[in-house]
Amino acid sequence: MSDRFDLLIRGGMCVTPNGIGEADIAVREGRIAAIGSLATVDAAEVFEARGLHVLPGVIDTQVHFREPGNQHKEDLESGSRAAVLGGVTAVFEMPNTYPPTTTRAAIEDKFSRARGRMHCDYAFYVGATPDNVGALGMLEQMPGVAGVKAFLGSSTGTLLLNEERDIAAALKAGRRRMAVHSEDEARLRERKGLAKPGDPRTHPFWRDVETARLSTERVLRLARAAGRRLHVLHVTTEEELPLLANARDFATVETTPQHLTLAAPECYERLGTYAQMNPPIREARHREALWRAVSEGLIDVIGSDHAPHTREEKEKIYPDTPSGVPGVQTLVTILLDHVGAGRLSLERFVDLTSAGAARIFGIAGKGRIARGYDADFTIVDTNAKRTIENSWIASKCGWTPFDGMTTTGWPVATIIRGQIVMRNGTLMAKGRGEPVRFIETLNSG
Ligand code: DOR
């Protein structure tokens, strides 16, 4: 074996399973080949990381990239460009596209569209419907598939799995962790009239706390009965947290940067429908409860739920406006700002954005800085202070709910399998993303 490495990341403060400390990292053939004091090694390329922190690559396990069907809002190229510019090295993309990702052909189509166009690594979820329940066990085994996603209440798109017998059948149909959007469809329909035309402040009253609590209570009961691992996406209420705390043997929990940062009614007064998403952003007491859940370890991952819609769509009259806000590009800086403010340690940031994703989805060879793992790094300057601006946003939607916010802590490089893909805000290498590999499906394909 030659002693020459492809890349040496020199002198950074590295967040490894040992803690935070200065180390050099050597990369060969896309993997971490050595960690330690490597001043004398020979490398084709050297990245000077002195004064910077080297984190495991950030994995965003919830994004909507709109392709196929709605490429006017986003596509796999533009969404993944936004990801790497924001310091994200891999994304799990959602199935509520047109057509939805519910068949083998639709999954194969997404992978063929992704090849050579996506800048970060990627996995795709398969959507559950009453009609494909019988096929889910097979579909979730396809290589690069992150797992099954079910919308228990309707949101953007047509995907819905709301009847109890269908939810139970989907839970029994497969074995991998199943992800759910947890809002109760019957209650959403009953309360639709509470969404007052022109007043997005009514969004969290229509889609109220009980809508989320009821659904989460039901799906936890059904998953427990089925003996199935469950992942509850974007949890937003204080009331769901004790239910989840009683299900830690099989359930994992996600929340989002926007639910940890914004609060009602202020966000609707300031941003109007640009703060409208499902489940909604709620009053400050829920935000504080989510922070407590972060510090108690009840939250496993933070996903952005990047859900771009055009300004034209957002500027219709509520509730004829689509729900969703972009976030894949702002996730890292928003969370680093919370680190700087003392709400989150850097170690917990890493736990929530890479180690947690690897642990709960069984990602093969990603999620930690360790020898033999993929050389995926999010290199950050924890002292850099800048203002987030719409003009920085690479998503086709061209806006962010965080426009005008000054944050401390910014990504300065995104390295994927040893390739420097973003440096100082510039895209350096294009379209080299590959499917994420999962431990449970290493043999399929
Ligand atoms: O606000 C949301 N927007 N919530 C979702 O569940 C879907 C997403 C979208 O695709 O726009």
Short mmCIF file of C-alpha atoms and ligand atoms in Angstrom, two decimals:
data_model
loop_
_atom_site.label_atom_id
_atom_site.label_comp_id
_atom_site.label_asym_id
_atom_site.label_seq_id
_atom_site.Cartn_x
_atom_site.Cartn_y
_atom_site.Cartn_z
CA MET A 1 0.00 0.00 0.00
CA SER A 2 1.40 3.38 -1.00
CA ASP A 3 1.79 6.09 1.65
CA ARG A 4 0.46 8.75 -0.66
CA PHE A 5 -2.97 10.15 0.15
CA ASP A 6 -5.41 11.97 -2.11
CA LEU A 7 -6.28 14.66 0.41
CA LEU A 8 -4.96 15.86 3.75
CA ILE A 9 -7.17 18.05 5.92
CA ARG A 10 -4.63 19.70 8.13
CA GLY A 11 -4.87 21.19 11.61
CA GLY A 12 -8.64 21.45 12.04
CA MET A 13 -10.54 20.96 15.28
CA CYS A 14 -12.18 17.65 14.47
CA VAL A 15 -15.38 16.33 16.03
CA THR A 16 -14.74 12.59 16.26
CA PRO A 17 -16.12 9.86 18.52
CA ASN A 18 -13.23 10.78 20.87
CA GLY A 19 -14.50 14.31 21.34
CA ILE A 20 -13.28 17.60 19.90
CA GLY A 21 -9.59 17.96 19.27
CA GLU A 22 -7.01 19.09 16.78
CA ALA A 23 -6.12 16.41 14.23
CA ASP A 24 -5.09 15.89 10.64
CA ILE A 25 -7.27 13.66 8.48
CA ALA A 26 -5.92 11.77 5.48
CA VAL A 27 -8.19 10.56 2.70
CA ARG A 28 -7.60 7.88 0.13
CA GLU A 29 -10.05 6.66 -2.52
CA GLY A 30 -12.93 8.53 -0.93
CA ARG A 31 -12.49 7.10 2.55
CA ILE A 32 -10.87 8.26 5.77
CA ALA A 33 -7.50 6.49 5.75
CA ALA A 34 -5.79 7.98 8.81
CA ILE A 35 -6.52 10.41 11.66
CA GLY A 36 -3.89 11.89 13.95
CA SER A 37 -0.71 13.88 13.69
CA LEU A 38 0.10 13.50 10.01
CA ALA A 39 2.36 16.48 9.31
CA THR A 40 4.85 14.49 7.27
CA VAL A 41 2.54 12.51 5.00
CA ASP A 42 2.45 12.99 1.27
CA ALA A 43 -0.90 14.08 -0.18
CA ALA A 44 -1.97 15.21 -3.64
CA GLU A 45 -4.02 18.03 -2.11
CA VAL A 46 -3.87 19.77 1.26
CA PHE A 47 -6.79 21.58 2.86
CA GLU A 48 -5.59 23.96 5.57
CA ALA A 49 -8.21 23.75 8.30
CA ARG A 50 -6.43 25.62 11.08
CA GLY A 51 -8.98 27.78 12.92
CA LEU A 52 -11.86 25.76 11.48
CA HIS A 53 -13.95 22.86 12.80
CA VAL A 54 -14.15 19.66 10.81
CA LEU A 55 -17.48 17.92 11.33
CA PRO A 56 -18.78 14.67 9.85
CA GLY A 57 -20.78 15.46 6.70
CA VAL A 58 -24.23 16.81 7.54
CA ILE A 59 -27.02 14.49 6.39
CA ASP A 60 -30.41 16.13 5.83
CA THR A 61 -32.94 13.32 6.13
CA GLN A 62 -35.95 15.31 4.94
CA VAL A 63 -35.97 17.34 1.71
CA HIS A 64 -38.49 17.84 -1.12
CA PHE A 65 -36.73 18.42 -4.45
CA ARG A 66 -39.91 18.38 -6.63
CA GLU A 67 -38.57 16.31 -9.53
CA PRO A 68 -40.39 14.91 -11.41
CA GLY A 69 -43.46 17.08 -11.81
CA ASN A 70 -42.73 20.46 -10.28
CA GLN A 71 -39.33 21.45 -11.57
CA HIS A 72 -40.41 25.09 -11.68
CA LYS A 73 -40.00 25.05 -7.86
CA GLU A 74 -36.89 22.86 -7.61
CA ASP A 75 -35.11 19.97 -9.28
CA LEU A 76 -32.55 17.42 -8.21
CA GLU A 77 -29.71 19.58 -9.52
CA SER A 78 -30.80 22.88 -7.96
CA GLY A 79 -31.86 21.33 -4.65
CA SER A 80 -28.58 19.47 -4.27
CA ARG A 81 -26.64 22.62 -5.23
CA ALA A 82 -28.42 24.44 -2.40
CA ALA A 83 -27.51 21.51 -0.11
CA VAL A 84 -23.76 21.58 -0.76
CA LEU A 85 -23.61 25.39 -0.65
CA GLY A 86 -25.13 25.10 2.81
CA GLY A 87 -22.69 22.43 3.99
CA VAL A 88 -24.91 19.36 3.50
CA THR A 89 -23.23 16.21 2.12
CA ALA A 90 -26.24 13.88 1.71
CA VAL A 91 -30.01 14.24 1.45
CA PHE A 92 -32.99 11.90 1.78
CA GLU A 93 -35.61 13.09 -0.69
CA MET A 94 -39.36 12.79 -0.18
CA PRO A 95 -41.87 10.92 -2.40
CA ASN A 96 -44.59 13.59 -2.89
CA THR A 97 -43.52 14.36 -6.44
CA TYR A 98 -45.63 13.97 -9.63
CA PRO A 99 -45.96 11.15 -10.17
CA PRO A 100 -45.40 10.23 -6.53
CA THR A 101 -42.58 7.80 -5.81
CA THR A 102 -44.76 4.79 -5.10
CA THR A 103 -43.71 2.19 -7.68
CA ARG A 104 -40.51 0.46 -8.75
CA ALA A 105 -40.60 2.40 -12.04
CA ALA A 106 -40.95 5.75 -10.23
CA ILE A 107 -38.04 4.94 -7.92
CA GLU A 108 -35.86 3.84 -10.84
CA ASP A 109 -36.81 7.03 -12.67
CA LYS A 110 -35.64 9.18 -9.72
CA PHE A 111 -32.31 7.36 -9.54
CA SER A 112 -31.76 7.77 -13.27
CA ARG A 113 -32.58 11.49 -13.06
CA ALA A 114 -30.19 11.87 -10.11
CA ARG A 115 -27.20 10.21 -11.79
CA GLY A 116 -24.58 12.76 -12.83
CA ARG A 117 -26.77 15.71 -11.80
CA MET A 118 -26.85 15.70 -8.01
CA HIS A 119 -23.98 17.41 -6.21
CA CYS A 120 -24.42 15.58 -2.90
CA ASP A 121 -25.13 11.94 -2.07
CA TYR A 122 -28.78 10.99 -2.00
CA ALA A 123 -31.43 8.49 -0.97
CA PHE A 124 -35.10 8.48 -1.93
CA TYR A 125 -38.09 7.54 0.20
CA VAL A 126 -40.86 5.41 -1.24
CA GLY A 127 -44.38 6.74 -0.56
CA ALA A 128 -47.08 4.54 1.01
CA THR A 129 -50.60 4.52 -0.47
CA PRO A 130 -53.57 2.21 0.13
CA ASP A 131 -52.82 0.72 -3.30
CA ASN A 132 -49.13 -0.13 -2.95
CA VAL A 133 -49.15 -1.56 0.58
CA GLY A 134 -48.53 -5.05 -0.80
CA ALA A 135 -45.41 -3.89 -2.64
CA LEU A 136 -43.82 -1.81 0.15
CA GLY A 137 -41.80 -4.70 1.59
CA MET A 138 -40.12 -5.17 -1.79
CA LEU A 139 -39.80 -1.45 -2.63
CA GLU A 140 -38.06 -0.59 0.66
CA GLN A 141 -35.35 -3.12 -0.20
CA MET A 142 -34.27 -1.31 -3.36
CA PRO A 143 -30.71 0.03 -3.05
CA GLY A 144 -30.59 3.74 -2.24
CA VAL A 145 -34.12 3.76 -0.82
CA ALA A 146 -34.18 5.40 2.63
CA GLY A 147 -37.37 3.61 3.66
CA VAL A 148 -41.13 4.09 3.48
CA LYS A 149 -42.75 7.48 4.10
CA ALA A 150 -46.44 7.77 4.89
CA PHE A 151 -48.48 10.97 5.03
CA LEU A 152 -51.06 10.21 7.74
CA GLY A 153 -52.65 13.61 7.09
CA SER A 154 -52.69 15.35 3.75
CA SER A 155 -50.15 18.04 2.99
CA THR A 156 -48.53 19.07 -0.30
CA GLY A 157 -49.34 16.56 -3.06
CA THR A 158 -51.70 13.62 -3.24
CA LEU A 159 -50.05 11.06 -0.96
CA LEU A 160 -52.25 9.98 1.94
CA LEU A 161 -52.54 6.93 4.19
CA ASN A 162 -55.18 7.82 6.75
CA GLU A 163 -57.42 4.79 7.29
CA GLU A 164 -56.39 2.81 10.34
CA ARG A 165 -56.44 -0.54 8.51
CA ASP A 166 -54.18 0.83 5.75
CA ILE A 167 -51.70 2.33 8.25
CA ALA A 168 -51.62 -0.98 10.14
CA ALA A 169 -51.14 -2.91 6.87
CA ALA A 170 -48.26 -0.64 5.80
CA LEU A 171 -46.61 -1.07 9.20
CA LYS A 172 -46.89 -4.86 8.86
CA ALA A 173 -45.71 -4.85 5.23
CA GLY A 174 -42.04 -4.10 5.81
CA ARG A 175 -39.19 -4.24 8.26
CA ARG A 176 -37.13 -1.09 7.95
CA ARG A 177 -37.85 2.07 9.95
CA MET A 178 -40.99 3.71 8.55
CA ALA A 179 -41.19 7.51 8.49
CA VAL A 180 -44.48 9.34 9.05
CA HIS A 181 -45.93 12.81 8.67
CA SER A 182 -48.15 12.74 11.72
CA GLU A 183 -51.35 14.81 11.51
CA ASP A 184 -54.86 13.36 11.87
CA GLU A 185 -56.69 13.58 8.55
CA ALA A 186 -60.24 13.34 9.97
CA ARG A 187 -59.58 16.26 12.32
CA LEU A 188 -57.93 18.27 9.55
CA ARG A 189 -61.07 17.87 7.41
CA GLU A 190 -63.41 18.75 10.31
CA ARG A 191 -61.49 21.92 11.10
CA LYS A 192 -60.65 23.19 7.60
CA GLY A 193 -63.21 26.01 8.05
CA LEU A 194 -61.02 27.49 10.81
CA ALA A 195 -58.43 28.47 8.22
CA LYS A 196 -59.55 32.07 7.76
CA PRO A 197 -59.11 33.40 4.22
CA GLY A 198 -56.24 35.86 4.07
CA ASP A 199 -55.08 35.13 7.63
CA PRO A 200 -52.17 32.65 7.88
CA ARG A 201 -52.11 33.22 11.67
CA THR A 202 -55.04 30.76 11.71
CA HIS A 203 -52.89 27.96 10.23
CA PRO A 204 -51.88 26.53 13.66
CA PHE A 205 -55.52 26.72 14.82
CA TRP A 206 -56.80 24.72 11.84
CA ARG A 207 -53.92 22.21 12.14
CA ASP A 208 -53.96 22.35 15.92
CA VAL A 209 -52.01 20.60 18.66
CA GLU A 210 -54.66 17.91 19.02
CA THR A 211 -54.40 17.12 15.28
CA ALA A 212 -50.74 16.21 15.80
CA ARG A 213 -51.18 14.55 19.20
CA LEU A 214 -54.06 12.29 18.10
CA SER A 215 -52.19 11.09 15.04
CA THR A 216 -48.95 10.44 16.90
CA GLU A 217 -50.82 8.56 19.64
CA ARG A 218 -52.49 6.35 17.02
CA VAL A 219 -49.44 5.63 14.91
CA LEU A 220 -47.35 4.78 17.99
CA ARG A 221 -50.05 2.33 19.09
CA LEU A 222 -50.17 0.73 15.63
CA ALA A 223 -46.38 0.55 15.26
CA ARG A 224 -46.02 -0.99 18.71
CA ALA A 225 -48.62 -3.62 17.81
CA ALA A 226 -46.88 -4.33 14.51
CA GLY A 227 -43.42 -4.50 16.11
CA ARG A 228 -42.21 -1.95 13.57
CA ARG A 229 -39.60 0.77 14.00
CA LEU A 230 -41.07 4.21 13.41
CA HIS A 231 -39.63 7.64 12.67
CA VAL A 232 -41.91 10.57 13.47
CA LEU A 233 -40.96 13.45 11.20
CA HIS A 234 -41.07 17.13 12.15
CA VAL A 235 -42.58 16.84 15.61
CA THR A 236 -43.96 20.24 16.63
CA THR A 237 -45.94 20.01 19.86
CA GLU A 238 -45.19 19.81 23.57
CA GLU A 239 -48.09 17.34 23.86
CA GLU A 240 -46.53 14.69 21.59
CA LEU A 241 -43.28 14.56 23.56
CA PRO A 242 -44.41 12.39 26.53
CA LEU A 243 -45.99 9.92 24.07
CA LEU A 244 -42.72 9.69 22.18
CA ALA A 245 -40.73 9.40 25.41
CA ASN A 246 -42.76 6.28 26.19
CA ALA A 247 -41.92 4.71 22.84
CA ARG A 248 -38.16 5.03 22.73
CA ASP A 249 -37.69 1.31 22.20
CA PHE A 250 -39.04 1.59 18.64
CA ALA A 251 -39.69 5.26 17.79
CA THR A 252 -37.28 7.99 16.75
CA VAL A 253 -38.00 11.69 16.50
CA GLU A 254 -37.19 14.56 14.14
CA THR A 255 -37.73 18.26 14.48
CA THR A 256 -36.69 21.12 12.18
CA PRO A 257 -34.54 24.26 12.48
CA GLN A 258 -37.59 26.44 11.78
CA HIS A 259 -39.61 24.88 14.64
CA LEU A 260 -36.64 25.50 16.93
CA THR A 261 -36.13 29.08 15.75
CA LEU A 262 -39.45 30.71 14.84
CA ALA A 263 -42.67 31.04 16.85
CA ALA A 264 -46.32 31.99 16.33
CA PRO A 265 -47.93 34.44 16.10
CA GLU A 266 -44.83 36.57 15.39
CA CYS A 267 -43.66 34.50 12.42
CA TYR A 268 -47.03 34.83 10.64
CA GLU A 269 -47.23 38.55 11.41
CA ARG A 270 -43.77 39.08 9.94
CA LEU A 271 -43.66 36.51 7.15
CA GLY A 272 -47.31 35.76 6.36
CA THR A 273 -47.67 32.65 4.22
CA TYR A 274 -43.86 32.43 3.92
CA ALA A 275 -44.03 30.86 7.40
CA GLN A 276 -46.85 28.48 6.44
CA MET A 277 -45.86 24.83 6.65
CA ASN A 278 -47.21 21.49 7.89
CA PRO A 279 -47.20 20.70 10.72
CA PRO A 280 -47.30 24.40 11.54
CA ILE A 281 -44.91 26.62 13.42
CA ARG A 282 -46.58 27.09 16.82
CA GLU A 283 -46.41 29.34 19.88
CA ALA A 284 -43.19 29.76 21.85
CA ARG A 285 -44.12 27.20 24.53
CA HIS A 286 -43.77 24.44 21.92
CA ARG A 287 -40.43 25.80 20.73
CA GLU A 288 -39.17 25.77 24.32
CA ALA A 289 -40.46 22.21 24.82
CA LEU A 290 -38.65 21.11 21.64
CA TRP A 291 -35.42 22.61 22.98
CA ARG A 292 -35.91 20.67 26.22
CA ALA A 293 -36.45 17.55 24.12
CA VAL A 294 -33.19 18.29 22.28
CA SER A 295 -31.30 18.60 25.53
CA GLU A 296 -32.90 15.47 27.02
CA GLY A 297 -31.96 13.40 23.97
CA LEU A 298 -35.56 12.85 22.90
CA ILE A 299 -34.91 14.37 19.48
CA ASP A 300 -32.80 12.03 17.33
CA VAL A 301 -32.32 14.11 14.20
CA ILE A 302 -32.91 17.56 12.80
CA GLY A 303 -34.06 17.59 9.17
CA SER A 304 -34.74 20.75 7.23
CA ASP A 305 -38.02 19.65 5.58
CA HIS A 306 -36.78 21.77 2.65
CA ALA A 307 -40.09 22.39 0.85
CA PRO A 308 -39.72 25.13 -1.76
CA HIS A 309 -42.66 26.90 -3.40
CA THR A 310 -42.41 29.91 -5.70
CA ARG A 311 -43.15 33.42 -4.51
CA GLU A 312 -46.07 33.54 -6.92
CA GLU A 313 -47.59 30.46 -5.25
CA LYS A 314 -46.90 31.80 -1.74
CA GLU A 315 -48.46 35.14 -2.62
CA LYS A 316 -51.91 33.74 -3.34
CA ILE A 317 -54.55 34.23 -0.65
CA TYR A 318 -54.26 31.90 2.37
CA PRO A 319 -55.33 29.04 2.56
CA ASP A 320 -54.98 28.66 -1.22
CA THR A 321 -51.24 28.96 -0.65
CA PRO A 322 -49.03 25.85 -0.54
CA SER A 323 -47.45 24.84 2.77
CA GLY A 324 -43.69 24.50 3.02
CA VAL A 325 -40.52 26.53 3.45
CA PRO A 326 -37.04 25.96 2.00
CA GLY A 327 -34.27 25.05 4.45
CA VAL A 328 -31.57 22.71 3.13
CA GLN A 329 -29.13 25.59 2.58
CA THR A 330 -29.75 27.32 5.93
CA LEU A 331 -29.83 24.25 8.21
CA VAL A 332 -26.12 24.33 9.12
CA THR A 333 -25.79 28.06 9.79
CA ILE A 334 -29.06 28.26 11.73
CA LEU A 335 -28.01 25.38 13.99
CA LEU A 336 -24.47 26.72 14.39
CA ASP A 337 -26.00 30.00 15.49
CA HIS A 338 -27.83 28.08 18.22
CA VAL A 339 -24.48 26.46 19.12
CA GLY A 340 -22.93 29.92 19.43
CA ALA A 341 -25.84 31.06 21.61
CA GLY A 342 -25.25 28.13 23.97
CA ARG A 343 -28.46 26.23 23.21
CA LEU A 344 -26.66 23.29 21.61
CA SER A 345 -23.18 21.84 21.95
CA LEU A 346 -21.17 21.16 18.82
CA GLU A 347 -21.11 17.46 19.78
CA ARG A 348 -24.93 17.43 19.94
CA PHE A 349 -25.09 19.26 16.61
CA VAL A 350 -23.11 16.37 15.11
CA ASP A 351 -25.28 13.81 16.89
CA LEU A 352 -28.42 15.41 15.43
CA THR A 353 -27.18 15.98 11.88
CA SER A 354 -24.95 13.03 11.06
CA ALA A 355 -24.50 10.38 13.76
CA GLY A 356 -28.25 10.35 14.51
CA ALA A 357 -29.19 9.88 10.87
CA ALA A 358 -26.66 7.06 10.49
CA ARG A 359 -27.87 5.34 13.65
CA ILE A 360 -31.59 5.42 12.99
CA PHE A 361 -31.55 4.71 9.25
CA GLY A 362 -28.62 2.29 9.31
CA ILE A 363 -26.49 4.24 6.84
CA ALA A 364 -23.43 2.27 5.74
CA GLY A 365 -20.10 4.05 6.23
CA LYS A 366 -21.29 7.58 6.91
CA GLY A 367 -22.09 9.73 9.94
CA ARG A 368 -18.84 9.84 11.87
CA ILE A 369 -15.22 10.79 11.41
CA ALA A 370 -13.63 7.39 11.81
CA ARG A 371 -11.12 5.36 9.88
CA GLY A 372 -12.69 3.49 6.96
CA TYR A 373 -15.77 5.73 6.83
CA ASP A 374 -16.64 7.83 3.77
CA ALA A 375 -14.59 11.03 3.71
CA ASP A 376 -17.64 13.31 4.05
CA PHE A 377 -16.96 16.54 5.93
CA THR A 378 -18.76 19.75 6.71
CA ILE A 379 -16.01 22.22 7.52
CA VAL A 380 -17.25 25.25 9.42
CA ASP A 381 -16.02 28.54 10.79
CA THR A 382 -17.83 28.87 14.11
CA ASN A 383 -16.82 32.54 14.39
CA ALA A 384 -17.91 33.73 10.94
CA LYS A 385 -20.82 36.15 11.18
CA ARG A 386 -22.97 36.91 8.16
CA THR A 387 -26.49 37.86 7.26
CA ILE A 388 -28.65 35.30 5.46
CA GLU A 389 -30.05 36.86 2.31
CA ASN A 390 -32.54 35.72 -0.29
CA SER A 391 -29.91 36.43 -2.95
CA TRP A 392 -27.71 33.65 -1.48
CA ILE A 393 -30.42 31.02 -1.87
CA ALA A 394 -29.66 28.59 -4.72
CA SER A 395 -33.04 26.89 -4.53
CA LYS A 396 -35.23 27.79 -7.49
CA CYS A 397 -37.70 29.41 -5.09
CA GLY A 398 -35.14 32.16 -4.36
CA TRP A 399 -36.28 32.99 -0.83
CA THR A 400 -35.80 31.86 2.76
CA PRO A 401 -37.84 32.59 5.90
CA PHE A 402 -34.50 33.53 7.50
CA ASP A 403 -33.74 36.42 5.11
CA GLY A 404 -32.22 39.29 7.12
CA MET A 405 -31.14 37.11 10.06
CA THR A 406 -27.49 37.46 11.10
CA THR A 407 -26.01 34.15 12.19
CA THR A 408 -22.69 33.20 13.73
CA GLY A 409 -21.19 29.98 12.37
CA TRP A 410 -21.02 29.25 8.65
CA PRO A 411 -19.99 26.33 6.47
CA VAL A 412 -16.82 27.04 4.52
CA ALA A 413 -16.36 23.72 2.73
CA THR A 414 -18.36 20.64 1.82
CA ILE A 415 -16.31 17.53 1.14
CA ILE A 416 -18.01 14.40 -0.20
CA ARG A 417 -16.11 11.10 -0.44
CA GLY A 418 -12.87 13.08 -0.50
CA GLN A 419 -13.97 15.53 -3.18
CA ILE A 420 -14.10 19.24 -2.27
CA VAL A 421 -17.53 20.07 -3.66
CA MET A 422 -17.99 23.52 -2.10
CA ARG A 423 -15.33 25.93 -0.90
CA ASN A 424 -15.92 29.47 0.36
CA GLY A 425 -19.39 29.52 -1.13
CA THR A 426 -18.37 28.31 -4.59
CA LEU A 427 -19.39 25.04 -6.20
CA MET A 428 -16.11 23.28 -7.08
CA ALA A 429 -17.12 19.87 -8.46
CA LYS A 430 -20.39 19.17 -10.18
CA GLY A 431 -22.77 16.25 -10.20
CA ARG A 432 -20.65 13.66 -8.42
CA GLY A 433 -23.35 12.58 -5.95
CA GLU A 434 -24.00 8.87 -5.49
CA PRO A 435 -26.76 6.86 -3.79
CA VAL A 436 -26.40 6.44 -0.03
CA ARG A 437 -25.87 2.82 1.00
CA PHE A 438 -27.84 1.25 3.85
CA ILE A 439 -26.72 -1.62 6.05
CA GLU A 440 -30.03 -3.45 5.71
CA THR A 441 -29.95 -3.47 1.92
CA LEU A 442 -26.25 -3.91 1.13
CA ASN A 443 -27.04 -7.15 -0.63
CA SER A 444 -30.01 -6.03 -2.71
CA GLY A 445 -30.01 -4.65 -6.21
O1 DOR B 1 -45.20 22.11 4.77
C1 DOR B 1 -44.98 21.07 4.17
N1 DOR B 1 -44.60 21.08 2.89
N2 DOR B 1 -45.17 19.93 4.81
C2 DOR B 1 -45.15 18.75 4.15
O2 DOR B 1 -45.41 17.74 4.74
C3 DOR B 1 -44.92 18.71 2.70
C4 DOR B 1 -44.15 19.88 2.26
C5 DOR B 1 -44.14 20.06 0.76
O3 DOR B 1 -43.86 19.09 0.04
O4 DOR B 1 -44.38 21.17 0.30
#
